[in-house]
C-alpha positions as a printed Julia matrix, in Angstrom:
263×3 Matrix{Float64}:
 -17.64   -9.91  -78.38
 -14.55   -9.73  -77.42
 -14.3    -6.57  -74.93
 -17.46   -8.46  -73.36
 -15.19  -11.95  -72.56
 -11.9    -9.76  -71.68
 -14.54   -8.02  -69.52
 -15.26  -10.93  -67.5
 -11.4   -12.72  -67.87
 -10.69   -9.4   -65.51
 -13.62  -10.34  -63.02
 -12.69  -13.17  -62.27
  -9.61  -12.19  -62.21
 -10.81   -9.64  -59.59
 -12.7   -12.33  -57.81
  -9.66  -15.02  -57.29
  -7.34  -12.66  -55.92
  -9.86  -10.82  -53.69
 -10.52  -14.38  -52.24
  -6.56  -14.74  -52.21
  -6.55  -11.93  -49.9
  -8.83  -12.62  -47.83
  -8.08  -15.98  -47.08
  -4.81  -14.4   -46.53
  -6.4   -11.93  -43.82
  -8.0   -14.91  -41.77
  -5.49  -17.33  -41.5
  -2.96  -14.31  -40.46
  -5.9   -13.53  -38.04
  -6.66  -16.75  -36.48
  -3.56  -18.11  -36.56
  -2.47  -17.73  -32.5
   0.02  -16.87  -30.56
   1.93  -19.46  -28.06
   1.41  -16.69  -25.51
  -2.3   -16.16  -26.46
  -4.43  -17.14  -23.34
  -7.49  -20.07  -24.23
 -10.39  -18.14  -23.73
 -13.37  -19.87  -24.85
 -17.25  -19.17  -25.2
 -17.85  -21.56  -22.92
 -16.28  -19.67  -20.34
 -18.75  -16.49  -20.68
 -21.18  -18.6   -20.73
 -23.34  -17.29  -16.55
 -22.44  -20.31  -14.06
 -25.27  -22.93  -13.52
 -26.99  -22.77  -10.24
 -25.56  -24.99   -7.99
 -27.47  -24.81   -4.99
 -30.68  -25.94   -7.21
 -28.85  -29.83   -5.91
 -30.15  -30.88   -3.42
 -28.38  -34.67   -4.53
 -25.25  -34.04   -2.89
 -23.14  -36.58   -4.95
 -25.15  -35.11   -7.96
 -24.19  -31.77   -7.17
 -20.36  -32.03   -6.61
 -20.95  -34.14   -9.96
 -22.24  -31.18  -11.86
 -19.67  -28.75  -10.14
 -16.69  -30.75  -11.17
 -17.95  -30.88  -14.64
 -18.38  -27.52  -15.21
 -14.72  -26.63  -14.33
 -12.83  -29.71  -14.91
 -12.29  -28.99  -19.01
 -11.26  -25.58  -18.4
  -8.31  -26.64  -15.28
  -7.41  -29.29  -18.49
  -7.57  -26.44  -21.14
  -5.37  -23.95  -19.21
  -2.74  -26.7   -18.05
  -2.69  -28.31  -21.85
  -1.96  -24.03  -22.26
   0.82  -23.92  -19.4
   3.01  -27.22  -20.52
   2.43  -25.18  -24.1
   4.77  -22.77  -22.55
   6.54  -24.74  -20.16
   8.58  -26.37  -23.57
   8.77  -23.51  -25.27
  10.95  -22.65  -22.7
  12.68  -25.8   -23.4
  13.19  -24.84  -25.56
  14.54  -21.46  -25.48
  16.77  -23.28  -22.67
  18.8   -25.62  -25.29
  19.07  -22.62  -27.69
  21.15  -21.47  -24.52
  23.08  -24.03  -23.4
  23.8   -23.98  -27.36
  25.21  -20.38  -27.86
  22.32  -20.0   -30.32
  20.95  -16.35  -30.97
  17.47  -16.38  -30.1
  15.15  -14.5   -32.98
  13.67  -11.11  -32.49
  10.13  -12.59  -32.16
  11.77  -15.38  -28.9
  13.12  -12.14  -26.91
  10.24  -10.92  -27.51
   8.06  -13.37  -26.18
  10.65  -14.02  -23.7
  10.04  -10.23  -22.4
   6.7   -10.97  -22.36
   7.04  -14.13  -20.04
   9.73  -12.83  -17.48
   6.7    -9.28  -16.38
   4.36  -11.9   -16.67
   5.97  -14.54  -14.27
   8.01  -11.57  -12.08
  11.26  -13.79  -12.94
  14.12  -10.24  -12.73
  15.05   -9.5   -16.8
  18.8    -8.47  -16.07
  19.67  -12.07  -14.83
  22.31  -14.26  -17.46
  19.9   -16.1   -20.05
  20.16  -19.24  -18.7
  19.41  -18.1   -15.2
  16.42  -16.42  -16.33
  15.4   -19.46  -18.41
  15.84  -22.05  -15.01
  13.65  -19.79  -12.92
  10.9   -19.7   -15.71
  10.79  -23.09  -15.63
  10.24  -24.13  -11.77
   7.53  -20.97  -12.24
   5.72  -22.21  -14.82
   4.43  -25.98  -14.39
   0.81  -27.83  -14.56
  -1.28  -28.16  -11.47
  -3.11  -31.39  -10.62
  -6.4   -31.1   -11.24
  -7.39  -32.17   -8.29
  -5.95  -29.73   -6.54
  -7.7   -26.53   -8.14
 -10.76  -28.48   -7.98
 -11.12  -28.82   -4.39
  -9.72  -25.25   -3.17
 -12.6   -23.79   -5.92
 -15.34  -25.93   -4.17
 -13.83  -24.54   -0.97
 -13.27  -20.79   -1.52
 -16.81  -20.66   -3.29
 -18.66  -23.05   -1.09
 -19.5   -25.9    -4.36
 -19.96  -22.95   -6.89
 -23.08  -21.05   -4.05
 -20.83  -17.52   -3.15
 -21.55  -15.0    -5.06
 -18.21  -14.15   -5.77
 -17.87  -17.48   -8.12
 -22.37  -16.24   -8.91
 -21.78  -12.84   -9.94
 -17.64  -13.09  -10.83
 -16.91  -16.24  -11.82
 -14.16  -16.24   -8.53
 -13.89  -19.83   -7.52
 -11.23  -19.09   -5.74
 -11.19  -16.66   -3.27
  -8.88  -14.37   -4.93
  -8.68  -10.61   -4.06
  -7.8    -6.93   -6.02
  -6.56   -3.82   -4.75
  -8.03   -1.29   -6.78
 -11.54    0.37   -6.29
 -14.0    -0.99   -8.08
 -12.13   -4.49   -9.03
 -14.37   -6.51   -8.06
 -16.58   -6.78   -4.93
 -17.08   -5.69   -1.55
 -16.88   -8.8     1.62
 -19.13   -8.51    4.08
 -16.61   -8.87    6.75
 -14.12   -6.55    5.04
 -11.82   -5.85    8.41
 -11.81   -1.55    9.71
  -9.37   -0.08    7.22
  -8.74   -2.47    4.69
  -9.17   -2.1     0.96
  -9.13   -5.23   -0.31
 -12.03   -6.31   -2.45
 -13.01   -9.87   -4.2
 -11.85  -10.0    -7.69
 -14.65   -9.88  -10.31
 -13.86  -12.07  -14.2
 -15.16  -11.7   -16.92
 -15.24  -15.43  -17.56
 -13.93  -18.57  -16.16
 -10.79  -19.2   -18.05
  -9.71  -15.68  -17.27
 -10.37  -16.32  -13.31
  -8.61  -19.88  -14.18
  -5.87  -18.56  -15.7
  -5.4   -15.66  -12.86
  -5.58  -18.14  -10.06
  -2.88  -20.72  -12.21
  -0.41  -17.66  -12.56
  -1.36  -16.56   -8.41
   0.5   -20.05   -7.67
   2.91  -20.13  -10.39
   4.62  -16.92   -9.64
   3.47  -15.06   -5.83
   6.15  -15.48   -3.4
   3.87  -16.69   -0.83
   3.72  -19.7    -2.92
   6.91  -21.02   -3.53
   7.05  -24.05   -1.29
   4.57  -25.22   -3.71
   6.95  -24.87   -6.62
   9.67  -25.83   -4.66
   7.62  -29.11   -3.71
   6.68  -29.48   -7.84
  10.63  -28.75   -8.92
  11.71  -31.96   -6.69
   8.76  -34.58   -8.25
   9.98  -33.23  -11.46
  13.45  -33.97  -10.95
  12.61  -37.46   -9.09
  10.38  -38.42  -12.06
   7.67  -38.4    -9.0
   3.62  -37.49   -9.86
   2.95  -34.22   -9.17
  -0.1   -34.76   -6.82
  -2.62  -32.1    -5.59
  -1.95  -34.14   -1.63
   1.58  -33.31   -2.0
   1.86  -29.32   -3.66
  -1.39  -28.92   -0.86
   1.48  -28.66    1.64
   2.97  -25.7    -0.57
  -0.02  -23.44    0.53
   0.2   -22.84    3.7
   0.26  -19.1     3.29
  -3.32  -19.08    0.93
  -5.53  -19.12    3.95
  -4.87  -17.36    7.2
  -6.63  -20.81    8.63
  -2.05  -22.17    7.91
  -2.11  -25.89    8.5
  -5.38  -26.29    9.34
  -6.5   -24.85    5.5
  -3.96  -27.35    4.57
  -4.81  -30.77    5.65
  -9.18  -29.91    4.54
  -7.87  -29.27    1.38
  -5.92  -33.46    1.86
  -8.9   -34.36    3.08
 -11.19  -33.43    0.38
  -9.05  -34.52   -2.31
  -8.73  -38.36   -0.69
 -12.98  -38.08    0.57
 -14.25  -37.06   -2.96
 -11.35  -39.12   -4.77
 -14.19  -40.93   -7.27
 -15.19  -37.9    -8.39
 -12.01  -36.65   -8.82
 -10.76  -39.27  -10.86
 -13.95  -39.48  -13.94
């Protein structure tokens, strides 16, 4: 009888220890790192058939409602990264040493946002702060509408590419029907709306072609003025071969669709 009770106690003890270990593994695994790019199950769902809408107003509402949560999520992520870099900058100003984790994250950010690692620490952090920032929701939404023909292009429907993003390795995406002779680019294909939106925002935030957009945004921040889509559209002259006409079209779309964008 005594041995049986002892055996029960041992089993209970082992069971409790197993639960503790399993919980420790689960919580450690599920705790996201600050650099983890947000992706959701919803972002992998098939793109709605926006061509099925006969009512223009309903089509626009459906289009913006589909994309808006993703834009909000990616902007929230950018703000998290920005606040983290600001924390590192405050440490640098106070001559505090960065931890090994901070240094590893900083190395990733340097590569991800194309900031030279050979620069002094404070210079690097300031460069990152200019690049890591939000993009106005209305600008992202109307660019998506413009580039994807309101979500009806095959690139959007089959590859979540609402932004006309290119890639340059064979098989990385879709071969455009009207690609010039000798050209090798493809229209990028993504496995989720999250990845596509993240890549588009990173492109605007790091590519040399959009330095003007980032400069406009920095000036607005410095003067404590709203960061608007109409203002930042001025920095997208190089996004399209149409140049100024493309910028004007985006600005007109923002103003014309204000009732849908302000929801």
